């Protein structure tokens, strides 16, 4: 039986945490400032492009292989770490909780379902539940082909993969607040002894990107909210100030 323990070298753990931390903090802040973005609707998805770029730059070494993968229109990177012979993917904690909660409602497999069924099928959770009616996906009979397609760039490594490891992280604002590595069973439960907290590697340094007001002339950054007052409004405002001054003088007298 495959071991549940997560034993990545410390230098790999440090690099991975820094890649995630930079993506959600300095890289995205610098990107917002560089383009003087007025809105930040795309930030949650833009972070993934920055993270994938960081991973490709920092982890493409003799110990790791970085592979492109596609799941529909979504582009992602898969890391194969040779010392453990594990593949790694990345996900937010909130997204993982959602996939886990609604797994039985899905007709088709998410890539996480595919990878856990292919590489983590022997792993057991702490509280293994007996399912009277195991959930089966409509495309589960195509699992080998789907995995082959997803990991096409890792074709030579697939036969030696031991487990899939999921890197889960949380952010608060533009700060990485928590990160851990987990091995997940096909039911999307955490495997026995299959979780390792990497939060100790998060930097305590303040962002080097100084936050600034992107548009000083924006309505939200002006006392009058950017509204042009009409002549009647100006007169009312002036009369109001005069009445207030008169009241203050009378109160002092």
XYZ file of N, CA and C in Angstrom:
759
model
N 0.848 -1.197 0.000
C 0.000 0.000 0.000
C 0.877 1.238 0.000
N 0.450 2.254 -0.772
C 1.229 3.479 -0.854
C 1.169 4.242 0.449
N 2.284 4.892 0.801
C 2.322 5.656 2.045
C 1.563 6.961 1.895
N 0.944 7.408 2.978
C 0.195 8.664 2.960
C 1.064 9.861 3.287
N 2.240 9.623 3.885
C 3.095 10.710 4.332
C 3.533 11.582 3.169
N 3.649 12.877 3.454
C 4.104 13.849 2.458
C 5.526 14.243 2.809
N 6.459 13.910 1.953
C 7.881 14.051 2.302
C 8.664 14.841 1.250
N 8.144 15.979 0.831
C 8.876 16.789 -0.130
C 10.098 17.419 0.527
N 11.202 17.563 -0.207
C 12.380 18.242 0.350
C 12.013 19.660 0.797
N 12.677 20.132 1.850
C 12.343 21.451 2.399
C 12.532 22.564 1.380
N 13.547 22.433 0.499
C 13.768 23.493 -0.490
C 12.615 23.568 -1.491
N 11.997 22.432 -1.769
C 10.841 22.424 -2.671
C 9.647 23.081 -1.985
N 9.443 22.769 -0.703
C 8.332 23.377 0.034
C 8.481 24.892 0.092
N 9.697 25.347 0.373
C 9.956 26.790 0.455
C 9.671 27.468 -0.876
N 10.133 26.877 -1.961
C 9.914 27.459 -3.288
C 8.435 27.523 -3.639
N 7.716 26.461 -3.337
C 6.291 26.422 -3.666
C 5.526 27.498 -2.907
N 5.786 27.617 -1.599
C 5.094 28.625 -0.798
C 5.401 30.022 -1.314
N 6.661 30.271 -1.669
C 7.031 31.600 -2.177
C 6.347 31.885 -3.512
N 6.230 30.875 -4.366
C 5.545 31.067 -5.652
C 4.098 31.490 -5.436
N 3.417 30.827 -4.500
C 2.024 31.159 -4.215
C 1.937 32.533 -3.560
N 2.798 32.771 -2.582
C 2.752 34.035 -1.845
C 3.008 35.229 -2.756
N 4.001 35.121 -3.617
C 4.300 36.226 -4.542
C 3.129 36.487 -5.480
N 2.502 35.414 -5.950
C 1.403 35.567 -6.901
C 0.230 36.318 -6.296
N -0.119 35.987 -5.034
C -1.305 36.589 -4.420
C -1.000 37.930 -3.766
N 0.287 38.293 -3.686
C 0.635 39.536 -3.008
C 1.330 40.508 -3.968
N 2.645 40.507 -3.995
C 3.385 41.514 -4.751
C 3.133 41.467 -6.252
N 3.049 40.264 -6.819
C 2.882 40.160 -8.276
C 1.564 40.765 -8.736
N 0.475 40.440 -8.037
C -0.825 40.960 -8.463
C -0.950 42.443 -8.143
N -0.392 42.891 -7.020
C -0.432 44.318 -6.693
C 0.356 45.127 -7.718
N 1.531 44.606 -8.099
C 2.343 45.295 -9.109
C 1.618 45.340 -10.453
N 0.917 44.272 -10.772
C 0.172 44.207 -12.024
C -0.955 45.243 -12.034
N -1.649 45.379 -10.923
C -2.735 46.356 -10.812
C -2.195 47.772 -10.966
N -1.074 48.053 -10.296
C -0.503 49.394 -10.362
C 0.086 49.695 -11.731
N 0.771 48.729 -12.308
C 1.420 48.939 -13.607
C 0.406 49.324 -14.679
N -0.765 48.694 -14.631
C -1.782 48.966 -15.640
C -2.807 50.001 -15.178
N -2.588 50.551 -13.977
C -3.505 51.550 -13.424
C -4.958 51.095 -13.557
N -5.199 49.865 -13.123
C -6.528 49.286 -13.279
C -7.555 50.021 -12.420
N -8.656 50.416 -13.038
C -9.726 51.087 -12.310
C -10.578 50.077 -11.545
N -10.769 48.883 -12.133
C -11.499 47.812 -11.464
C -10.606 46.577 -11.396
N -10.954 45.668 -10.494
C -10.124 44.471 -10.285
C -10.957 43.203 -10.342
N -11.912 43.170 -11.260
C -12.793 42.002 -11.375
C -12.034 40.727 -11.717
N -10.947 40.834 -12.481
C -10.238 39.647 -12.957
C -9.138 39.173 -12.016
N -8.947 39.852 -10.893
C -7.847 39.506 -9.985
C -7.867 38.036 -9.554
N -9.014 37.471 -9.134
C -9.000 36.069 -8.681
C -8.485 35.089 -9.729
N -8.792 35.327 -11.001
C -8.298 34.426 -12.048
C -6.918 34.843 -12.538
N -6.626 36.137 -12.507
C -5.314 36.622 -12.939
C -4.207 36.056 -12.063
N -4.493 35.848 -10.797
C -3.506 35.296 -9.868
C -2.969 33.957 -10.359
N -3.834 33.152 -11.013
C -3.393 31.837 -11.480
C -2.343 31.944 -12.585
N -2.467 32.935 -13.455
C -1.441 33.137 -14.485
C -0.103 33.487 -13.847
N -0.147 34.325 -12.825
C 1.081 34.717 -12.132
C 1.677 33.534 -11.375
N 0.821 32.751 -10.718
C 1.298 31.577 -9.982
C 1.946 30.568 -10.929
N 1.274 30.276 -12.043
C 1.818 29.309 -12.992
C 3.158 29.770 -13.564
N 3.275 31.069 -13.806
C 4.536 31.619 -14.303
C 5.637 31.454 -13.265
N 5.310 31.722 -11.992
C 6.284 31.558 -10.913
C 6.739 30.111 -10.790
N 5.786 29.189 -10.850
C 6.117 27.766 -10.723
C 7.038 27.309 -11.847
N 6.726 27.730 -13.063
C 7.548 27.335 -14.212
C 8.961 27.878 -14.091
N 9.084 29.081 -13.546
C 10.402 29.705 -13.417
C 11.213 29.101 -12.269
N 10.567 28.824 -11.150
C 11.299 28.411 -9.948
C 11.465 26.896 -9.807
N 10.557 26.101 -10.366
C 10.584 24.655 -10.109
C 11.058 23.814 -11.285
N 11.360 24.443 -12.398
C 11.854 23.673 -13.546
C 13.322 23.338 -13.300
N 13.562 22.282 -12.518
C 14.904 21.867 -12.137
C 15.056 20.377 -12.414
N 16.208 19.842 -12.054
C 16.434 18.411 -12.278
C 15.541 17.550 -11.383
N 14.991 18.153 -10.312
C 14.121 17.403 -9.402
C 12.644 17.520 -9.756
N 12.300 18.454 -10.621
C 10.889 18.680 -10.955
C 10.697 18.840 -12.462
N 9.565 18.364 -12.926
C 9.140 18.591 -14.301
C 7.837 19.375 -14.265
N 7.775 20.435 -15.049
C 6.575 21.257 -15.119
C 5.856 20.958 -16.424
N 4.582 20.626 -16.331
C 3.821 20.259 -17.529
C 2.574 21.125 -17.655
N 2.288 21.536 -18.883
C 1.041 22.254 -19.165
C -0.101 21.242 -19.231
N -1.247 21.658 -18.745
C -2.424 20.797 -18.802
C -3.635 21.658 -19.117
N -4.591 21.070 -19.815
C -5.799 21.797 -20.190
C -7.006 20.978 -19.765
N -7.962 21.665 -19.185
C -9.234 21.046 -18.841
C -10.310 21.973 -19.383
N -10.780 21.704 -20.599
C -11.657 22.649 -21.269
C -10.856 23.908 -21.571
N -11.411 25.082 -21.311
C -10.680 26.323 -21.562
C -9.672 26.675 -20.474
N -9.717 25.948 -19.346
C -8.856 26.269 -18.207
C -7.451 25.725 -18.434
N -6.458 26.607 -18.303
C -5.054 26.216 -18.440
C -4.435 26.123 -17.054
N -3.686 25.080 -16.818
C -3.076 24.878 -15.510
C -1.711 24.235 -15.669
N -0.963 24.209 -14.588
C 0.330 23.525 -14.573
C 0.267 22.362 -13.600
N 0.934 21.286 -13.968
C 1.072 20.125 -13.093
C 2.563 19.936 -12.836
N 2.909 19.757 -11.574
C 4.315 19.577 -11.199
C 4.556 18.114 -10.867
N 5.581 17.519 -11.470
C 6.002 16.163 -11.104
C 7.304 16.277 -10.326
N 7.259 15.864 -9.045
C 8.427 15.948 -8.173
C 9.078 14.567 -8.109
N 10.326 14.481 -8.544
C 10.945 13.169 -8.773
C 11.338 12.432 -7.499
N 11.707 13.136 -6.448
C 12.152 12.419 -5.248
C 11.009 11.656 -4.583
N 9.801 12.198 -4.673
C 8.629 11.530 -4.108
C 7.809 10.812 -5.168
N 8.090 11.119 -6.426
C 7.322 10.595 -7.561
C 5.834 10.920 -7.418
N 5.570 12.155 -6.985
C 4.208 12.641 -6.847
C 3.954 13.779 -7.827
N 2.709 13.908 -8.248
C 2.320 15.066 -9.032
C 1.553 16.023 -8.131
N 1.724 17.323 -8.377
C 1.100 18.339 -7.551
C 0.237 19.251 -8.409
N -0.931 19.618 -7.876
C -1.744 20.668 -8.457
C -2.137 21.624 -7.331
N -2.700 22.768 -7.699
C -2.963 23.841 -6.732
C -4.429 24.241 -6.765
N -4.940 24.626 -5.596
C -6.357 24.983 -5.513
C -6.602 25.820 -4.262
N -7.578 26.694 -4.336
C -7.991 27.435 -3.146
C -8.812 26.514 -2.230
N -8.715 26.735 -0.926
C -9.468 25.933 0.045
C -10.972 26.028 -0.220
N -11.445 27.200 -0.557
C -12.874 27.398 -0.792
C -13.355 26.561 -1.970
N -12.546 26.500 -3.025
C -12.925 25.716 -4.203
C -12.922 24.221 -3.881
N -11.941 23.778 -3.106
C -11.879 22.371 -2.718
C -13.106 21.975 -1.900
N -13.498 22.833 -0.964
C -14.677 22.550 -0.144
C -15.927 22.452 -1.012
N -16.006 23.290 -2.022
C -17.159 23.265 -2.929
C -17.197 21.973 -3.742
N -16.052 21.576 -4.291
C -15.984 20.339 -5.068
C -16.325 19.129 -4.209
N -15.856 19.153 -2.986
C -16.108 18.039 -2.071
C -17.596 17.947 -1.720
N -18.198 19.105 -1.472
C -19.602 19.134 -1.048
C -20.545 18.671 -2.150
N -20.215 19.006 -3.381
C -21.124 18.703 -4.490
C -20.619 17.575 -5.392
N -19.706 16.761 -4.908
C -19.155 15.710 -5.749
C -20.234 14.779 -6.302
N -21.149 14.385 -5.473
C -22.165 13.412 -5.886
C -23.186 14.007 -6.860
N -23.182 15.298 -7.019
C -24.107 15.931 -7.957
C -23.509 16.057 -9.360
N -22.203 15.865 -9.465
C -21.554 16.047 -10.765
C -21.722 14.805 -11.633
N -22.037 15.033 -12.887
C -22.144 13.920 -13.835
C -20.780 13.587 -14.414
N -19.989 14.626 -14.657
C -18.664 14.427 -15.242
C -17.592 14.700 -14.198
N -16.465 14.049 -14.354
C -15.374 14.196 -13.394
C -14.664 15.537 -13.542
N -14.416 16.171 -12.422
C -13.485 17.292 -12.349
C -12.085 16.700 -12.420
N -11.082 17.512 -12.767
C -9.737 16.936 -12.860
C -9.280 16.356 -11.531
N -9.785 16.908 -10.409
C -9.409 16.375 -9.102
C -9.978 14.970 -8.909
N -11.188 14.736 -9.378
C -11.763 13.390 -9.326
C -10.917 12.417 -10.140
N -10.484 12.862 -11.300
C -9.692 12.007 -12.177
C -8.364 11.612 -11.533
N -7.660 12.610 -10.996
C -6.325 12.344 -10.448
C -6.387 11.506 -9.177
N -7.392 11.738 -8.348
C -7.487 10.939 -7.113
C -7.891 9.502 -7.418
N -8.759 9.313 -8.405
C -9.158 7.952 -8.780
C -8.023 7.188 -9.443
N -7.168 7.910 -10.147
C -6.067 7.249 -10.843
C -4.884 6.964 -9.927
N -4.539 7.922 -9.063
C -3.298 7.806 -8.301
C -3.476 7.645 -6.791
N -4.665 7.928 -6.262
C -4.864 7.857 -4.808
C -5.929 6.840 -4.405
N -6.236 5.928 -5.287
C -7.348 5.004 -5.027
C -7.089 4.065 -3.862
N -5.834 3.870 -3.458
C -5.535 2.973 -2.344
C -5.494 3.687 -1.000
N -5.620 5.011 -1.018
C -5.547 5.774 0.222
C -6.871 5.729 0.969
N -6.784 5.701 2.298
C -7.974 5.650 3.146
C -8.046 6.891 4.023
N -9.255 7.347 4.297
C -9.458 8.487 5.177
C -9.491 8.022 6.628
N -9.390 8.950 7.583
C -9.445 8.605 9.004
C -10.776 7.960 9.354
N -11.844 8.517 8.837
C -13.172 7.969 9.097
C -13.749 7.498 7.767
N -13.396 6.299 7.418
C -13.833 5.743 6.145
C -15.295 5.333 6.229
N -16.124 5.932 5.383
C -17.546 5.630 5.394
C -17.879 4.587 4.324
N -18.705 3.647 4.713
C -19.141 2.624 3.769
C -20.318 3.179 2.971
N -20.155 3.235 1.666
C -21.206 3.769 0.808
C -22.058 2.641 0.262
N -23.340 2.705 0.569
C -24.257 1.691 0.048
C -24.451 1.860 -1.457
N -24.407 3.116 -1.897
C -24.585 3.406 -3.316
C -23.448 4.315 -3.784
N -22.299 3.728 -4.080
C -21.149 4.530 -4.516
C -21.489 5.366 -5.749
N -21.002 6.599 -5.735
C -21.277 7.495 -6.852
C -20.365 7.146 -8.028
N -20.944 7.075 -9.200
C -20.175 6.801 -10.417
C -20.433 7.911 -11.427
N -19.377 8.463 -11.983
C -19.502 9.508 -12.991
C -19.805 8.887 -14.356
N -20.473 9.659 -15.189
C -20.843 9.147 -16.511
C -19.628 8.889 -17.396
N -18.508 9.565 -17.116
C -17.304 9.390 -17.939
C -16.211 8.593 -17.230
N -16.574 7.914 -16.134
C -15.569 7.212 -15.332
C -14.941 6.035 -16.085
N -15.688 5.472 -17.034
C -15.137 4.353 -17.799
C -14.031 4.800 -18.753
N -13.893 6.112 -18.922
C -12.851 6.666 -19.796
C -11.673 7.217 -18.997
N -11.602 6.849 -17.721
C -10.593 7.425 -16.831
C -9.169 7.349 -17.381
N -8.671 6.199 -17.819
C -7.285 6.141 -18.315
C -7.023 7.109 -19.474
N -7.970 7.181 -20.404
C -7.787 8.078 -21.542
C -7.829 9.541 -21.118
N -8.734 9.862 -20.191
C -8.848 11.246 -19.729
C -7.586 11.685 -18.987
N -7.041 10.804 -18.159
C -5.807 11.117 -17.443
C -4.655 11.273 -18.427
N -4.604 10.396 -19.412
C -3.557 10.460 -20.438
C -3.612 11.789 -21.184
N -4.819 12.227 -21.485
C -4.983 13.500 -22.196
C -4.599 14.679 -21.316
N -5.064 14.657 -20.064
C -4.760 15.744 -19.131
C -3.258 15.873 -18.895
N -2.590 14.731 -18.736
C -1.152 14.732 -18.412
C -0.306 14.375 -19.633
N -0.742 14.843 -20.776
C -0.047 14.504 -22.019
C 1.429 14.860 -21.969
N 1.754 16.008 -21.371
C 3.152 16.452 -21.306
C 3.977 15.653 -20.295
N 3.314 14.832 -19.484
C 4.014 13.987 -18.513
C 3.909 12.516 -18.896
N 3.733 12.262 -20.146
C 3.461 10.903 -20.625
C 4.488 9.890 -20.145
N 5.761 10.276 -20.137
C 6.820 9.338 -19.722
C 6.811 9.076 -18.224
N 6.309 10.054 -17.439
C 6.334 9.928 -15.976
C 5.091 9.247 -15.406
N 4.000 9.218 -16.155
C 2.734 8.688 -15.636
C 2.874 7.290 -15.023
N 3.587 6.359 -15.649
C 3.673 5.004 -15.073
C 4.332 4.939 -13.694
N 5.148 5.945 -13.339
C 5.858 5.885 -12.057
C 5.250 6.790 -10.995
N 4.182 7.500 -11.322
C 3.550 8.392 -10.346
C 3.016 7.577 -9.172
N 3.370 7.993 -7.961
C 2.918 7.297 -6.756
C 1.585 7.839 -6.238
N 1.506 9.161 -6.126
C 0.293 9.793 -5.600
C 0.101 11.178 -6.216
N -1.113 11.665 -6.065
C -1.400 13.062 -6.388
C -1.457 13.829 -5.074
N -0.814 14.999 -5.044
C -0.813 15.861 -3.864
C -1.431 17.203 -4.257
N -2.359 17.658 -3.451
C -3.050 18.913 -3.706
C -2.514 19.990 -2.764
N -2.097 21.121 -3.332
C -1.635 22.252 -2.531
C -2.807 23.206 -2.364
N -3.287 23.328 -1.138
C -4.447 24.171 -0.835
C -3.992 25.436 -0.120
N -4.580 26.570 -0.506
C -4.177 27.818 0.138
C -5.361 28.749 0.326
N -5.198 29.668 1.292
C -6.192 30.689 1.581
C -5.513 32.050 1.581
N -6.270 33.076 1.220
C -5.742 34.433 1.240
C -6.674 35.346 2.013
N -6.095 36.392 2.575
C -6.859 37.458 3.208
C -6.398 38.758 2.575
N -7.272 39.365 1.791
C -6.831 40.518 1.026
C -5.764 40.081 0.038
N -4.637 40.758 0.076
C -3.517 40.386 -0.788
C -2.405 39.717 0.026
N -2.803 38.900 0.991
C -1.848 38.196 1.837
C -2.162 36.705 1.823
N -1.140 35.884 1.731
C -1.308 34.443 1.880
C -1.440 34.148 3.363
N -2.573 33.600 3.781
C -2.819 33.383 5.211
C -2.607 31.937 5.645
N -2.750 30.981 4.715
C -2.578 29.580 5.091
C -2.305 28.749 3.847
N -1.437 27.745 3.987
C -1.138 26.856 2.863
C -0.779 25.479 3.414
N -1.273 24.441 2.774
C -0.982 23.083 3.210
C -0.947 22.147 2.002
N -0.292 21.012 2.175
C -0.246 19.971 1.151
C -1.053 18.790 1.671
N -1.935 18.250 0.818
C -2.785 17.146 1.252
C -2.835 16.054 0.193
N -3.047 14.830 0.659
C -3.371 13.721 -0.220
C -4.852 13.435 -0.024
N -5.579 13.381 -1.114
C -7.028 13.288 -1.072
C -7.481 11.940 -1.635
N -8.425 11.321 -0.968
C -8.979 10.047 -1.435
C -9.942 10.307 -2.600
N -10.349 9.271 -3.324
C -11.320 9.463 -4.414
C -12.638 10.082 -3.968
N -12.990 9.949 -2.680
C -14.200 10.596 -2.160
C -13.940 12.033 -1.734
N -12.723 12.520 -2.007
C -12.287 13.878 -1.672
C -12.209 14.120 -0.171
N -11.900 13.063 0.578
C -11.567 13.185 1.992
C -10.053 13.243 2.129
N -9.582 13.865 3.204
C -8.142 13.898 3.450
C -7.697 12.525 3.936
N -6.660 11.981 3.327
C -6.180 10.648 3.674
C -5.538 10.631 5.063
N -5.470 9.460 5.657
C -4.829 9.297 6.958
C -3.391 9.800 6.895
N -3.031 10.687 7.838
C -1.683 11.271 7.884
C -1.328 11.935 6.553
N -2.348 12.378 5.838
C -2.105 12.922 4.506
C -2.213 14.421 4.416
N -1.911 15.128 5.485
C -1.959 16.591 5.470
C -0.711 17.149 6.137
N -0.130 18.149 5.515
C 1.084 18.772 6.059
C 0.958 20.286 5.915
N 1.009 20.974 7.050
C 0.868 22.434 7.062
C 2.195 23.082 6.656
N 2.138 23.946 5.638
C 3.334 24.645 5.168
C 3.301 26.130 5.511
N 2.391 26.532 6.367
C 2.224 27.957 6.671
C 3.450 28.570 7.334
N 4.280 27.741 7.939
C 5.484 28.265 8.585
C 6.442 28.914 7.592
N 6.280 28.591 6.310
C 7.161 29.157 5.291
C 6.651 30.480 4.733
N 5.476 30.910 5.192
C 4.947 32.189 4.709
C 5.787 33.322 5.288
N 6.175 34.254 4.455
C 7.011 35.372 4.884
C 6.215 36.330 5.759
N 6.881 36.930 6.737
C 6.241 37.934 7.582
C 6.534 39.340 7.080
N 7.258 39.447 5.976
C 7.624 40.752 5.440
C 6.414 41.473 4.862
N 6.414 42.780 5.004
C 5.359 43.604 4.421
C 5.601 43.702 2.918
N 4.538 43.801 2.153
C 4.656 43.897 0.699
C 5.586 45.031 0.293
N 6.436 44.778 -0.688
C 7.347 45.805 -1.193
C 6.635 46.733 -2.164
N 5.427 46.351 -2.567
C 4.646 47.196 -3.472
C 3.801 48.137 -2.626
N 4.095 49.426 -2.700
C 3.381 50.410 -1.898
C 2.028 50.669 -2.536
N 0.971 50.420 -1.757
C -0.362 50.673 -2.288
C -0.586 52.179 -2.415
N -1.213 52.591 -3.494
C -1.482 54.001 -3.743
C -2.869 54.137 -4.357
N -3.378 55.366 -4.321
C -4.660 55.643 -4.942
C -4.447 55.691 -6.439
N -5.090 54.800 -7.159
C -4.870 54.703 -8.590
C -5.375 55.926 -9.338
N -6.491 56.495 -8.885
C -7.071 57.628 -9.586
C -7.474 58.679 -8.555
N -6.634 59.675 -8.362
C -6.925 60.692 -7.363
C -8.136 61.526 -7.728
N -8.480 61.537 -9.032
C -9.627 62.315 -9.461
C -10.902 61.488 -9.517
N -10.832 60.237 -9.051
C -12.010 59.379 -9.070
C -13.038 59.902 -8.072
N -14.342 59.745 -8.347
C -15.389 60.250 -7.443
C -15.211 59.810 -6.007
N -14.793 58.559 -5.805
C -14.657 58.051 -4.444
C -13.554 58.693 -3.655
N -12.638 59.405 -4.334
C -11.505 60.040 -3.663
C -11.668 61.552 -3.565
N -12.886 62.069 -3.732
C -13.153 63.489 -3.653
C -14.239 63.739 -2.620
N -14.109 64.822 -1.843
C -15.100 65.123 -0.814
C -16.520 65.226 -1.362
N -16.686 65.817 -2.562
C -18.020 65.951 -3.136
C -18.400 64.799 -4.035
N -17.584 63.681 -3.945
C -17.859 62.459 -4.700
C -17.836 62.698 -6.206
N -17.168 63.782 -6.640
C -17.034 64.022 -8.064
C -18.257 64.632 -8.709
N -19.245 65.025 -7.896
C -20.471 65.591 -8.452
C -20.323 67.096 -8.627
N -20.788 67.620 -9.731
C -20.775 69.050 -9.987
C -22.079 69.660 -9.466
N -21.926 70.625 -8.543
C -23.105 71.231 -7.946
C -23.673 72.325 -8.844
N -25.002 72.367 -8.931
C -25.664 73.424 -9.677
C -25.697 74.694 -8.838
N -26.043 75.802 -9.468
C -26.005 77.107 -8.792
C -26.897 77.141 -7.552
N -28.100 76.546 -7.641
C -28.994 76.523 -6.485
C -28.403 75.733 -5.337
N -27.754 74.615 -5.671
C -27.133 73.783 -4.631
C -25.977 74.518 -3.976
N -25.215 75.254 -4.778
C -24.093 76.025 -4.242
C -24.615 77.087 -3.288
N -25.726 77.761 -3.685
C -26.308 78.800 -2.842
C -26.806 78.213 -1.533
N -27.489 77.039 -1.598
C -27.979 76.393 -0.370
C -26.827 76.018 0.551
N -25.749 75.490 -0.070
C -24.581 75.095 0.725
C -23.969 76.308 1.418
N -23.889 77.462 0.685
C -23.304 78.680 1.233
C -24.160 79.221 2.369
N -25.505 79.227 2.163
C -26.411 79.709 3.207
C -26.351 78.825 4.449
N -26.177 77.519 4.224
C -26.083 76.602 5.351
C -24.856 76.867 6.195
N -23.737 77.134 5.542
C -22.498 77.456 6.258
C -22.636 78.756 7.033
N -23.306 79.762 6.410
C -23.477 81.055 7.080
C -24.343 80.897 8.324
N -25.445 80.115 8.223
C -26.310 79.884 9.379
C -25.567 79.178 10.501
N -24.711 78.203 10.128
C -23.949 77.475 11.136
C -22.988 78.400 11.861
N -22.341 79.311 11.114
C -21.397 80.253 11.735
C -22.131 81.199 12.684
N -23.335 81.654 12.255
C -24.122 82.560 13.093
C -24.528 81.879 14.392
N -24.965 80.631 14.284
C -25.368 79.876 15.472
C -24.207 79.684 16.437
N -23.028 79.422 15.908
C -21.849 79.223 16.759
C -21.482 80.515 17.482
N -21.598 81.675 16.770
C -21.266 82.961 17.388
C -22.236 83.280 18.515
N -23.562 83.021 18.241
C -24.571 83.301 19.266
C -24.382 82.406 20.479
N -23.981 81.152 20.243
C -23.774 80.252 21.364
C -22.608 80.681 22.223
N -21.596 81.263 21.611
C -20.420 81.708 22.359
C -20.710 83.000 23.131
N -21.630 83.840 22.562
C -21.947 85.127 23.197
C -22.800 84.932 24.427
